[in-house]
Amino acid sequence: MKKLIAFLLLIVSLPAFADEGMWLPQLLSKLNESRMKSLGMKISAEEIYSVNKGSLKDAVVSFGGFCTGEVISSKGLVLTNHHCGYDAVQDHTTLENNYLRDGFWSKSFNEELTNPGLFVTFIKRIDDVTKEVMAGIDKNLIGPDRQAAISKNMKAVNDAAKKASTQESFVRGFFEDNQYYLFVTETYKDVRLVGAPPSSIGKYGSDTDNWVWPRHTGDFSVFRIYAGKDNAPAEYSKDNVPYTPVKSLNISLDGIAENDFTLVFGFPGRTQQYLPAIAVEQIRTQNDPAKIAIRDRALTVIDAFMRRDEQIKIQYASKYARIQNSYKKWQGEVLGLTRANAFAKKTDYENEFTKRVAAKPEWKEKYGEVLPSLNKLYEENLQYSVARDYYNEIFSKIELQKLALQLNSLVTAYENGGDKGYEARLQRVIPVMQETVKDFSAPVDKAVFASLMDVYLNDANKNFAAPTIVAAMEKYNGDATKWVDDLYKANQFYDSASVRNLFLKNPAEAVAAIRSFTAINLFSDAADIYQKQIQPTYNAKNDEIEKWQRIYMEGQMEVMTEKKFYPDANSTMRVAYGQVKTYQPRDGVTFDYKTDLKGVMEKYVPGDYEFDLPVKLIDLYKKKDYGAYANKDGSMPVCFIATNHTTGGNSGSPVLDAYGNLIGLNFDRAWEGTMSDINYDASICRNIMVDIRYVLFIIDKFAGAKRLIEEMKMVHPKVKK
Ligand code: ARG
Ligand code: GLU
């Protein structure tokens, strides 16, 4: 009877967290296929990942190493997010051809625009090489020693990997380095921009709507892979031809309904699902709040300037968005961890682990020390990890420091390599300085600097404050604004003219001039304290933590046998599955699972920089001219949400239906569920996708790019034959 109850409890509790996970595609048939089928999937694991024949994985690419893309035509057409293609669009944007503002649509292959440095990578094969990499590795090795031994084995495995001359490979650790996999890849380096909607569609809602549901963003852009005449990867050449893929995705025009099966295929960047309770609590109460407070100050200052000054708005828009993105995510994370009581949940889990381990001598021997050790180490490391956050967050927001570090590297190069060393380094420094100076506003940077010094000296641990900064603030009676003002006057290496003059000097003169800048010494002093008093202890403790996390992972997999484990995200290819679902972020509030063009219009604020709309879109809305892309009731779908477990890097990921047809592009998560990087909770964690029919409607009806539509294969899986 007891057994039956335990079994029933297990069954009942399964669905609550069964959609969690970023799974390895080659292990789906072993671990996930039956659950996926019970959620509605109609294809086999072999159709998703196969090494023997073309499968869905052959249509999924790592886009530039930071996002995901998918092949949607036999001529190598690739879809990704607008925010993933943003830099490429920006590079082609000029005042006359403002593609960011107005959108861009090539009218023929010839008009597709080249993007030096941009690449897409296919995954050809994934092999388990754990045995080979672990061979001869002493279990007690930690830190750099272990890393060196492992790296040597990894290199040997990688060198021996079977692959075609057009292919590359790499080995990566999984499950806190308890397992290793070899990835054989093929990278195409001629990736051209085909089309992008105006930002008023592709970035609609901008920072206000970022991380927020309900969402109304058409976050997509279109690229094309080009190959040599033999269809193999080739450097850019005007003679290259559109790539013929092994597999391209069919597109479903039938739309989505609540509880429909969804599969997200992509390259999630980094998660930390197996942290002990204490680490999660530290993130919630110490690390996140410190980082949020610092960014809050920087954003408040920058925002005030951007609203007053059009020039500053242009210069700082992209920097602002970058600072804001994590800032807002961490706030959601703290909220989610608090509401879901992650600490208590993790503690219960640890108590169960400890109980089981204690009951078996062999486990006690191997795992008895794990949690006490981790608890002690996280406690000891807390002041260093927080000090590290303060240092990194504060100084990375001060652009004068970036410039100072560049100039300082010239001094070092001169000291080590004389004139030659200086000249060589200068070639690298000039472009970075030029790029930084171009979008630099001294008033903004000064105000950010002054505001953050207050945090540095009052909120951060005073034991780690740089003496130069403490002394300066004493001299100025705590008036940071006055101090910083004088500092910028005496250190004018932030405007183009001064930089140009500096670089015209001969090396000895230039180095003497650089040495006279007091700001450089000040930043070096702060960096020195960080490198000598924070980083070494942090790194040493962290090496220990990594060792115990590895043993903890091994222990969990051995002891918590009822649980299925998936490895933390590490920018390798993964599959997340789930269902289209509503959610309740707080008492009395339920969010629908889909949005509509009607909602786009409801948010419209003419002339606003976040919520303006193109006239043409408004016209199409008024005429209800949606072609084949509307819902059955004639309305126009825009975005939807589901329970797929995703993170940064999953942007642009294809969202597939039960049959493997494309139904959307992943681009964000709902705010209340961003804690899923640490603690996934099926009741509030939702990924946000743009409906593929909205994408097609924009391409076809808004942009008139029929030639692209004609390349694609549309299907109707829901229409009974
Ligand atoms: N939050 C999404 C992600 O993490 C979108 C970021 C880009 N959009 C923005 N408004 N900052 O990448
Ligand atoms: N916007 C994220 C990206 O660029 C995806 C959203 C998330 O973090 O889940 O990858």
XYZ file of C-alpha atoms and ligand atoms in Angstrom:
743
model
C 0.000 0.000 0.000
C 2.808 2.400 0.965
C 4.540 1.603 -2.314
C 1.359 2.277 -4.252
C 0.913 5.640 -2.571
C 4.521 6.580 -3.267
C 4.026 5.570 -6.892
C 0.815 7.571 -7.202
C 2.469 10.594 -5.612
C 5.266 10.364 -8.147
C 2.814 10.213 -11.044
C 0.779 13.094 -9.684
C 3.822 15.264 -9.053
C 5.438 14.548 -12.430
C 3.514 16.951 -14.695
C 4.317 19.843 -12.349
C 7.956 19.867 -13.398
C 8.022 17.540 -16.356
C 8.388 20.339 -18.904
C 11.547 21.564 -17.228
C 14.846 21.013 -18.987
C 17.173 21.802 -21.858
C 17.817 18.336 -23.190
C 20.590 16.938 -25.329
C 19.078 16.129 -28.738
C 20.999 12.841 -29.083
C 19.526 11.534 -25.816
C 15.847 12.309 -26.488
C 14.969 8.771 -27.559
C 16.395 7.414 -24.311
C 15.149 10.048 -21.873
C 12.270 12.098 -23.222
C 10.486 10.599 -26.214
C 7.603 9.007 -24.331
C 6.938 12.117 -22.248
C 7.062 14.252 -25.397
C 4.534 11.964 -27.052
C 2.269 12.153 -24.045
C 2.343 15.928 -24.414
C 1.149 15.545 -27.992
C 4.249 15.105 -30.134
C 3.538 13.146 -33.312
C 7.082 12.635 -34.623
C 9.868 10.391 -33.348
C 13.075 11.387 -31.567
C 14.928 10.071 -34.619
C 13.216 12.699 -36.784
C 14.527 15.380 -34.439
C 18.098 14.151 -34.198
C 19.726 11.559 -36.426
C 23.277 11.088 -37.590
C 22.326 8.738 -40.381
C 19.809 10.826 -42.262
C 18.615 14.402 -42.490
C 16.681 15.386 -39.354
C 15.276 18.587 -37.867
C 18.603 19.376 -36.182
C 20.072 19.939 -39.661
C 17.835 22.996 -40.070
C 18.965 24.645 -36.811
C 22.057 26.859 -36.626
C 24.002 28.744 -34.034
C 23.673 32.284 -35.366
C 26.979 34.098 -34.898
C 27.620 32.199 -31.668
C 25.182 34.382 -29.682
C 21.725 33.501 -31.009
C 19.911 30.720 -32.852
C 18.589 30.612 -36.413
C 16.732 28.155 -38.637
C 16.781 27.288 -42.319
C 13.388 27.780 -43.952
C 13.983 27.293 -47.673
C 15.862 25.102 -50.115
C 17.916 28.184 -50.984
C 19.434 28.651 -47.529
C 17.050 31.303 -46.211
C 17.523 31.717 -42.441
C 15.248 33.297 -39.845
C 16.429 34.761 -36.557
C 15.309 37.574 -34.231
C 15.460 41.255 -35.093
C 17.556 41.830 -31.951
C 19.980 39.127 -33.150
C 20.359 40.665 -36.604
C 20.404 44.177 -35.131
C 24.149 44.796 -35.427
C 24.176 43.599 -39.031
C 21.283 45.923 -39.891
C 22.993 48.752 -38.005
C 26.233 48.219 -39.965
C 24.370 48.824 -43.225
C 22.452 51.783 -41.836
C 23.317 55.310 -42.929
C 21.434 58.587 -42.682
C 20.237 58.163 -46.301
C 19.459 54.467 -45.932
C 18.151 54.192 -42.396
C 17.450 50.445 -42.411
C 17.153 50.310 -38.624
C 14.370 52.871 -38.684
C 12.700 52.022 -42.002
C 13.484 48.337 -42.465
C 15.322 46.726 -45.358
C 14.093 44.361 -48.046
C 16.373 43.080 -50.806
C 14.568 42.669 -54.113
C 16.901 40.050 -55.592
C 19.821 37.824 -54.625
C 22.123 40.593 -55.869
C 20.787 43.041 -53.315
C 21.418 40.785 -50.328
C 24.043 42.427 -48.122
C 27.285 40.877 -46.944
C 28.238 40.880 -43.224
C 31.938 40.277 -42.569
C 32.472 38.295 -39.366
C 28.945 36.875 -39.220
C 28.668 33.071 -39.414
C 26.229 30.230 -38.858
C 27.229 26.835 -37.471
C 25.493 23.507 -38.102
C 25.904 20.557 -35.729
C 26.735 17.429 -37.716
C 27.208 14.951 -34.879
C 27.444 14.715 -31.076
C 29.509 11.877 -29.488
C 29.959 10.902 -25.850
C 33.713 11.083 -25.124
C 33.534 11.029 -21.314
C 35.704 7.910 -20.944
C 38.462 9.262 -23.161
C 38.533 12.701 -21.515
C 38.464 11.292 -17.960
C 41.172 8.708 -18.620
C 43.928 9.023 -16.020
C 42.441 12.120 -14.331
C 42.980 12.125 -10.564
C 39.646 12.784 -8.826
C 41.264 15.080 -6.281
C 42.796 17.447 -8.788
C 41.185 20.881 -8.758
C 41.528 24.288 -10.337
C 44.174 24.996 -12.968
C 45.904 21.603 -12.448
C 42.760 19.682 -13.250
C 41.989 22.035 -16.094
C 45.421 21.417 -17.634
C 45.110 17.632 -17.435
C 41.568 17.687 -18.818
C 42.501 20.107 -21.589
C 45.274 17.815 -22.714
C 42.880 14.885 -23.001
C 40.246 17.032 -24.657
C 42.738 18.156 -27.257
C 43.793 14.567 -27.989
C 40.155 13.512 -28.405
C 39.448 16.503 -30.585
C 42.499 15.945 -32.780
C 41.486 12.321 -33.303
C 37.864 13.161 -34.180
C 36.706 11.875 -37.551
C 35.502 14.752 -39.673
C 35.422 16.040 -43.235
C 37.871 18.731 -44.332
C 35.038 21.269 -44.308
C 34.198 20.475 -40.699
C 35.473 21.472 -37.274
C 35.015 20.013 -33.826
C 35.228 20.799 -30.132
C 34.795 18.996 -26.814
C 32.786 20.429 -23.950
C 32.057 19.409 -20.356
C 28.521 18.673 -19.092
C 26.939 18.031 -15.686
C 29.603 20.099 -13.886
C 32.258 18.288 -15.922
C 31.116 14.787 -15.041
C 30.528 14.083 -18.748
C 32.108 15.246 -21.991
C 30.745 15.423 -25.527
C 32.420 15.952 -28.863
C 30.647 18.217 -31.357
C 31.416 17.994 -35.050
C 30.325 21.207 -36.736
C 30.203 22.945 -40.094
C 30.451 26.735 -40.216
C 29.342 28.937 -43.099
C 30.916 32.380 -43.133
C 29.090 34.068 -45.981
C 25.786 35.041 -44.373
C 23.911 37.878 -46.069
C 21.174 40.169 -44.840
C 17.981 39.585 -46.822
C 15.422 41.608 -44.929
C 14.401 43.202 -41.653
C 11.258 45.016 -40.563
C 11.493 48.604 -39.260
C 12.391 48.825 -35.553
C 8.841 50.031 -34.915
C 7.806 46.434 -35.687
C 10.956 44.395 -34.926
C 11.661 46.198 -31.637
C 8.126 47.375 -30.915
C 7.766 48.171 -27.209
C 11.556 48.348 -26.828
C 12.762 48.499 -23.208
C 9.359 49.121 -21.641
C 8.008 45.835 -22.996
C 11.297 43.904 -22.746
C 10.822 40.737 -20.604
C 7.121 41.519 -20.401
C 4.013 39.609 -21.368
C 1.605 40.444 -23.050
C 3.972 41.263 -25.885
C 3.461 42.694 -29.392
C 6.910 42.598 -31.018
C 7.653 41.297 -34.540
C 11.132 40.287 -33.406
C 12.515 38.717 -36.622
C 15.007 39.308 -39.426
C 15.910 37.311 -42.520
C 19.336 36.177 -43.708
C 20.687 33.788 -46.339
C 23.592 31.347 -46.198
C 25.912 31.388 -49.205
C 28.298 28.564 -50.102
C 30.960 27.792 -52.656
C 29.869 26.210 -55.965
C 30.328 22.794 -54.306
C 27.841 23.849 -51.559
C 30.698 23.719 -49.002
C 31.611 26.554 -46.595
C 33.579 29.328 -48.289
C 34.869 32.773 -47.397
C 32.777 35.588 -48.862
C 32.946 35.814 -52.625
C 30.564 37.412 -55.075
C 30.642 34.078 -56.926
C 29.252 32.176 -53.949
C 25.800 30.688 -54.436
C 22.786 30.232 -52.134
C 23.376 27.231 -49.888
C 21.321 24.083 -50.472
C 20.497 22.711 -47.012
C 20.275 19.107 -45.862
C 16.966 20.057 -44.286
C 14.714 23.087 -44.237
C 11.672 23.585 -42.018
C 8.106 23.473 -43.261
C 5.923 26.265 -41.978
C 2.502 25.659 -40.454
C -0.234 28.137 -41.306
C -2.700 26.538 -38.895
C -1.738 28.469 -35.793
C -1.743 27.441 -32.173
C -4.258 26.603 -29.484
C -3.968 26.260 -25.730
C -2.131 23.068 -24.664
C -0.636 22.484 -28.119
C 2.741 20.742 -28.022
C 5.745 23.032 -28.605
C 9.408 22.233 -29.132
C 12.194 24.833 -28.979
C 15.429 23.865 -30.676
C 18.451 26.085 -30.069
C 21.644 27.133 -28.354
C 20.913 28.280 -24.759
C 23.908 30.064 -23.204
C 24.227 29.531 -19.464
C 22.091 28.274 -16.580
C 22.795 27.165 -12.983
C 20.155 24.602 -12.092
C 22.114 22.598 -9.524
C 23.256 25.257 -7.089
C 22.802 24.514 -3.397
C 20.117 26.467 -1.522
C 22.669 28.778 0.073
C 23.993 29.921 -3.310
C 20.498 30.636 -4.608
C 19.726 32.626 -1.467
C 22.948 34.622 -1.865
C 22.003 35.501 -5.436
C 18.522 36.557 -4.318
C 19.532 38.621 -1.300
C 23.073 39.838 -2.083
C 24.452 39.551 -5.614
C 21.340 40.447 -7.616
C 20.323 43.380 -5.369
C 23.847 44.855 -5.506
C 23.973 44.624 -9.300
C 20.424 45.941 -9.668
C 21.146 48.991 -7.462
C 24.257 49.890 -9.466
C 22.504 49.567 -12.818
C 19.530 51.468 -11.481
C 21.775 54.482 -10.869
C 23.504 54.247 -14.234
C 20.190 53.874 -16.088
C 18.540 56.754 -14.229
C 21.396 59.079 -15.174
C 21.566 57.972 -18.817
C 17.798 58.050 -19.261
C 17.573 61.662 -18.061
C 20.171 62.733 -20.632
C 18.602 60.686 -23.433
C 15.238 62.307 -22.894
C 16.756 65.799 -23.075
C 19.136 65.346 -25.977
C 18.490 63.677 -29.336
C 22.210 63.220 -30.055
C 22.769 61.449 -26.725
C 19.715 59.304 -27.360
C 21.281 57.969 -30.545
C 24.705 57.522 -28.930
C 23.437 55.690 -25.866
C 20.373 53.741 -27.134
C 22.213 50.486 -27.654
C 24.317 50.797 -24.466
C 21.195 51.637 -22.496
C 19.373 48.588 -23.886
C 22.277 46.319 -22.945
C 22.467 47.591 -19.351
C 18.703 47.491 -19.048
C 18.307 43.932 -20.327
C 20.040 42.156 -17.425
C 18.898 44.773 -14.920
C 15.292 43.980 -15.623
C 15.930 40.253 -15.809
C 17.584 40.171 -12.370
C 14.635 42.023 -10.876
C 12.302 39.374 -12.272
C 14.647 36.706 -10.962
C 14.569 38.062 -7.393
C 10.802 38.342 -7.549
C 10.383 34.814 -8.889
C 12.807 33.206 -6.427
C 11.003 34.950 -3.596
C 7.470 34.080 -4.679
C 8.316 30.479 -5.540
C 10.179 30.110 -2.239
C 13.145 28.613 -4.046
C 15.277 28.529 -0.901
C 12.799 26.354 0.994
C 12.304 24.099 -2.035
C 16.036 23.603 -2.484
C 16.483 23.053 1.252
C 13.838 20.308 1.279
C 15.573 18.664 -1.646
C 18.945 18.835 0.131
C 17.456 17.363 3.293
C 16.150 14.422 1.278
C 19.557 13.993 -0.382
C 21.311 14.096 2.999
C 18.877 11.577 4.480
C 19.412 9.098 1.651
C 23.168 9.547 1.671
C 23.350 8.968 5.411
C 21.448 5.690 5.064
C 24.066 4.029 2.863
C 27.702 3.775 4.036
C 29.104 3.815 0.491
C 27.213 7.034 -0.338
C 28.074 8.535 3.030
C 31.728 8.012 2.258
C 31.458 9.578 -1.199
C 28.862 12.318 -0.687
C 28.600 12.920 3.057
C 30.883 15.931 2.918
C 29.399 17.570 -0.166
C 26.719 19.846 1.247
C 28.558 20.863 4.427
C 31.591 21.750 2.282
C 29.547 23.719 -0.232
C 27.742 25.587 2.527
C 31.004 26.542 4.183
C 32.656 27.594 0.926
C 29.728 29.689 -0.302
C 29.592 31.394 3.075
C 33.317 32.150 3.061
C 33.269 33.330 -0.531
C 30.267 35.617 -0.195
C 32.147 38.822 0.627
C 34.502 38.174 -2.295
C 31.766 37.360 -4.771
C 29.835 40.485 -3.790
C 32.984 42.646 -3.921
C 33.652 41.208 -7.355
C 30.139 42.170 -8.495
C 30.576 45.703 -7.160
C 33.917 46.136 -8.875
C 32.830 44.727 -12.243
C 29.418 46.373 -12.337
C 30.647 49.816 -11.267
C 33.756 50.175 -13.373
C 32.321 48.632 -16.524
C 29.718 51.438 -16.530
C 32.391 54.168 -16.543
C 33.566 54.681 -20.095
C 36.525 56.780 -19.026
C 37.929 53.618 -17.466
C 37.615 51.745 -20.756
C 39.601 54.479 -22.482
C 42.121 54.599 -19.621
C 42.716 50.855 -19.832
C 43.363 51.142 -23.563
C 45.918 53.896 -23.040
C 47.509 52.028 -20.158
C 48.005 49.006 -22.401
C 50.141 51.252 -24.630
C 52.373 52.069 -21.671
C 52.747 48.376 -20.844
C 53.493 47.552 -24.485
C 56.117 50.292 -24.559
C 57.719 49.090 -21.333
C 57.903 45.531 -22.620
C 58.611 46.051 -26.297
C 59.850 49.618 -26.816
C 58.823 51.570 -29.915
C 57.960 48.404 -31.800
C 55.761 47.111 -28.998
C 54.004 50.467 -28.799
C 53.399 50.686 -32.542
C 52.019 47.166 -32.717
C 49.675 47.745 -29.804
C 48.594 51.110 -31.214
C 47.046 49.361 -34.234
C 44.673 47.557 -31.861
C 44.050 50.526 -29.579
C 43.107 53.073 -32.250
C 39.937 51.363 -33.517
C 38.686 50.645 -29.976
C 39.333 54.232 -28.861
C 37.725 55.663 -31.998
C 34.672 53.479 -31.587
C 34.293 54.423 -27.900
C 34.935 58.124 -28.381
C 32.367 58.289 -31.194
C 29.504 57.450 -28.837
C 30.957 59.144 -25.771
C 29.361 62.045 -23.961
C 31.484 63.517 -21.163
C 28.513 64.980 -19.246
C 26.791 61.588 -19.218
C 29.897 59.675 -18.226
C 30.784 62.184 -15.507
C 27.331 61.945 -13.982
C 27.389 58.134 -14.070
C 30.874 58.103 -12.548
C 29.950 60.486 -9.710
C 26.769 58.595 -8.928
C 28.546 55.233 -8.814
C 31.387 56.493 -6.605
C 28.798 56.978 -3.919
C 27.962 53.256 -4.105
C 31.615 52.276 -4.314
C 32.549 54.154 -1.160
C 29.401 53.660 0.898
C 27.611 50.442 -0.099
C 30.511 48.231 -1.154
C 32.920 46.708 1.370
C 35.177 49.570 2.516
C 38.134 47.211 2.996
C 38.340 46.860 -0.762
C 38.148 50.557 -1.665
C 41.049 51.927 -3.729
C 43.181 54.331 -1.582
C 43.457 56.832 -4.449
C 39.700 57.142 -4.669
C 39.242 57.338 -0.890
C 41.921 60.050 -0.667
C 40.416 62.046 -3.526
C 36.970 61.989 -1.980
C 38.401 63.118 1.358
C 40.149 65.983 -0.340
C 36.856 67.031 -1.950
C 34.883 66.607 1.286
C 32.783 63.885 -0.307
C 31.689 66.059 -3.243
C 31.924 63.433 -5.977
C 30.510 65.717 -8.651
C 33.169 68.368 -8.122
C 35.946 65.785 -7.918
C 34.858 64.013 -11.106
C 34.482 67.349 -12.866
C 38.089 68.272 -12.118
C 39.233 64.805 -13.033
C 37.717 65.040 -16.535
C 39.222 68.506 -17.024
C 42.696 67.187 -16.245
C 42.294 64.000 -18.269
C 41.003 64.962 -21.670
C 41.630 61.764 -23.553
C 37.983 61.258 -24.440
C 37.427 63.529 -27.415
C 38.488 62.739 -30.981
C 40.822 65.724 -31.315
C 42.832 64.953 -28.153
C 43.042 61.292 -29.067
C 44.255 62.148 -32.567
C 46.902 64.526 -31.165
C 48.081 61.951 -28.688
C 48.575 59.329 -31.376
C 50.532 61.750 -33.581
C 53.277 61.925 -30.953
C 56.256 59.574 -31.090
C 56.049 56.588 -28.700
C 58.243 58.072 -25.926
C 56.327 61.355 -25.929
C 52.960 59.653 -26.096
C 53.832 57.360 -23.199
C 55.016 60.334 -21.131
C 51.737 62.105 -21.848
C 49.708 59.037 -20.939
C 51.636 58.660 -17.673
C 50.669 62.193 -16.727
C 46.961 61.332 -16.749
C 45.904 60.935 -13.132
C 42.716 59.050 -14.055
C 44.806 56.208 -15.416
C 46.559 55.730 -12.082
C 43.270 55.885 -10.298
C 41.711 53.121 -12.380
C 44.919 51.061 -12.169
C 44.789 51.411 -8.412
C 41.201 50.144 -8.285
C 42.081 47.291 -10.648
C 45.115 46.459 -8.549
C 43.079 46.112 -5.363
C 40.632 43.928 -7.242
C 43.356 41.724 -8.732
C 45.293 41.367 -5.481
C 42.666 41.345 -2.759
C 39.477 40.054 -4.328
C 40.162 37.916 -7.362
C 42.756 35.432 -5.963
C 40.611 34.425 -2.992
C 37.483 34.376 -5.114
C 39.154 32.139 -7.706
C 40.672 29.787 -5.137
C 37.356 29.328 -3.337
C 35.594 28.970 -6.642
C 37.917 26.155 -7.720
C 36.975 24.330 -4.510
C 33.316 25.067 -5.113
C 33.560 23.682 -8.635
C 35.075 20.476 -7.332
C 32.264 19.988 -4.817
C 29.597 20.993 -7.338
C 30.952 18.256 -9.567
C 30.744 15.696 -6.782
C 27.301 17.005 -5.788
C 26.097 16.551 -9.369
C 27.475 13.024 -9.489
C 25.824 12.332 -6.144
C 22.436 13.669 -7.197
C 22.487 11.532 -10.328
C 23.301 8.458 -8.286
C 21.060 9.101 -5.285
C 17.966 10.936 -6.547
C 17.053 8.116 -8.909
C 13.454 9.187 -9.534
C 14.647 12.448 -11.100
C 15.716 12.861 -14.722
C 18.712 15.149 -15.099
C 19.575 17.527 -17.886
C 22.877 19.415 -18.050
C 23.153 23.157 -17.460
C 23.093 25.254 -20.618
C 26.572 25.853 -22.062
C 25.867 27.264 -25.542
C 25.480 23.795 -27.045
C 22.473 22.540 -28.974
C 19.433 21.675 -26.843
C 15.776 20.767 -27.089
C 13.134 22.142 -24.725
C 9.565 20.871 -24.974
C 6.347 22.080 -23.462
C 2.860 23.299 -24.197
C 1.109 26.521 -25.032
C -0.238 27.717 -21.673
C -1.728 30.688 -19.856
C -0.206 31.687 -16.520
C -1.058 33.309 -13.218
C 1.811 35.536 -12.055
C -0.028 36.639 -8.915
C -3.314 36.275 -7.145
C -6.274 37.261 -9.248
C -4.348 37.755 -12.491
C -4.388 35.342 -15.424
C -2.573 36.052 -18.669
C -3.887 34.723 -21.961
C -1.477 32.635 -24.060
C -1.675 34.771 -27.222
C -1.750 38.359 -28.453
C -3.264 39.991 -31.499
C -2.628 42.895 -33.885
C -5.478 44.640 -32.069
C -3.148 44.794 -29.050
C -0.387 46.331 -31.166
C -2.811 49.139 -32.013
C -3.848 49.539 -28.372
C -0.235 50.298 -27.413
C 0.308 52.735 -30.311
C 1.666 56.169 -29.264
C 2.325 58.344 -32.353
C 5.854 59.781 -32.347
C 6.957 57.809 -29.289
C 10.342 56.134 -29.645
C 9.084 52.824 -28.279
C 5.467 52.638 -29.411
C 5.251 54.424 -32.757
C 3.986 52.406 -35.747
C 4.433 52.494 -39.535
C 1.438 53.964 -41.371
C 1.332 50.962 -43.674
C 0.799 48.555 -40.774
C -2.084 50.678 -39.498
C -3.618 50.638 -42.995
C -3.348 46.865 -43.245
C -4.992 46.612 -39.834
C -7.836 48.907 -40.858
C -8.433 46.921 -44.057
C -7.976 43.593 -42.236
C -5.760 42.660 -45.160
C -4.080 39.601 -43.638
C -4.013 37.176 -46.579
C -3.566 33.536 -45.632
C -2.087 34.422 -42.254
C -5.137 35.314 -40.180
C -6.852 33.244 -37.518
C -10.076 31.481 -38.499
C -12.041 34.369 -36.968
C -10.215 36.852 -39.205
C -7.976 38.356 -36.508
C -4.185 38.664 -36.868
C -1.994 36.719 -34.385
C 1.217 38.346 -33.082
C 2.888 36.527 -30.148
C 2.263 33.553 -27.851
C 3.737 31.872 -24.775
C 4.488 28.301 -23.718
C 6.243 26.352 -20.975
C 9.512 25.687 -22.816
C 12.611 26.058 -20.666
C 14.802 28.641 -22.435
C 17.479 31.221 -21.729
C 19.702 33.814 -23.411
C 21.046 32.308 -26.655
C 17.637 30.786 -27.397
C 16.748 33.998 -29.179
C 15.767 33.183 -32.739
C 15.185 29.519 -31.889
C 12.601 27.760 -34.026
C 9.424 26.782 -32.206
C 8.040 23.590 -33.730
C 4.599 21.985 -33.521
C 3.783 18.323 -32.852
C 4.810 17.440 -36.428
C 8.044 19.430 -36.498
C 6.631 22.349 -38.515
C 7.710 25.888 -37.710
C 5.074 27.826 -35.732
C 7.128 30.637 -34.188
C 10.436 32.219 -33.209
C 11.509 32.313 -29.574
C 12.692 35.743 -28.404
C 12.103 36.346 -24.689
C 10.718 35.130 -21.372
C 7.980 36.475 -19.111
C 9.377 38.624 -16.310
C 8.006 36.662 -13.352
C 9.709 33.513 -14.651
C 13.239 34.689 -15.455
C 14.420 32.765 -12.382
C 14.225 29.677 -14.620
C 17.999 30.044 -15.123
C 18.305 28.887 -11.495
C 14.947 27.463 -10.523
C 12.408 26.502 -13.199
C 8.788 26.529 -12.069
C 6.201 25.327 -14.551
C 3.473 27.437 -12.977
C 5.066 30.791 -13.885
C 7.977 30.205 -16.282
C 6.943 31.062 -19.847
C 8.958 31.640 -23.010
C 7.725 34.281 -25.446
C 7.542 33.680 -29.192
C 6.463 35.635 -32.235
C 3.816 33.713 -34.202
C 5.225 32.631 -37.579
C 2.042 33.899 -39.258
C 2.831 37.443 -38.076
C 6.340 37.073 -39.503
C 4.924 35.918 -42.855
C 2.276 38.648 -42.863
C 4.975 41.300 -42.382
C 7.188 39.792 -45.099
C 4.327 39.337 -47.552
C 1.722 42.038 -46.945
C 3.791 44.735 -45.233
C 7.103 44.433 -47.108
C 5.737 42.906 -50.331
C 8.686 40.473 -50.421
C 6.749 37.801 -52.306
C 9.951 36.323 -53.712
C 10.823 35.121 -50.184
C 7.365 33.716 -49.509
C 7.617 31.710 -52.737
C 10.763 29.985 -51.478
C 9.059 28.638 -48.366
C 6.959 25.538 -47.926
C 3.669 26.158 -46.117
C 1.631 23.286 -44.665
C -1.722 22.742 -42.970
C -1.184 20.036 -40.337
C -4.490 20.732 -38.592
C -6.685 20.423 -41.686
C -8.136 16.896 -41.872
C -7.435 15.273 -45.215
N 15.097 40.187 -23.336
C 15.507 39.667 -24.610
C 16.874 38.978 -24.480
O 17.294 38.714 -23.396
C 15.524 40.730 -25.664
C 16.630 41.729 -25.540
C 16.669 42.754 -26.638
N 15.622 43.732 -26.550
C 15.659 44.851 -25.759
N 14.630 45.637 -25.711
N 16.709 45.184 -25.007
O 17.771 39.020 -25.262
N 16.294 37.507 -25.473
C 17.087 36.361 -25.127
C 18.212 36.109 -26.130
O 18.722 37.018 -26.725
C 16.215 35.175 -25.011
C 15.349 35.385 -23.876
C 15.775 34.601 -22.676
O 16.763 34.952 -21.995
O 15.064 33.623 -22.445
O 18.688 35.025 -26.286
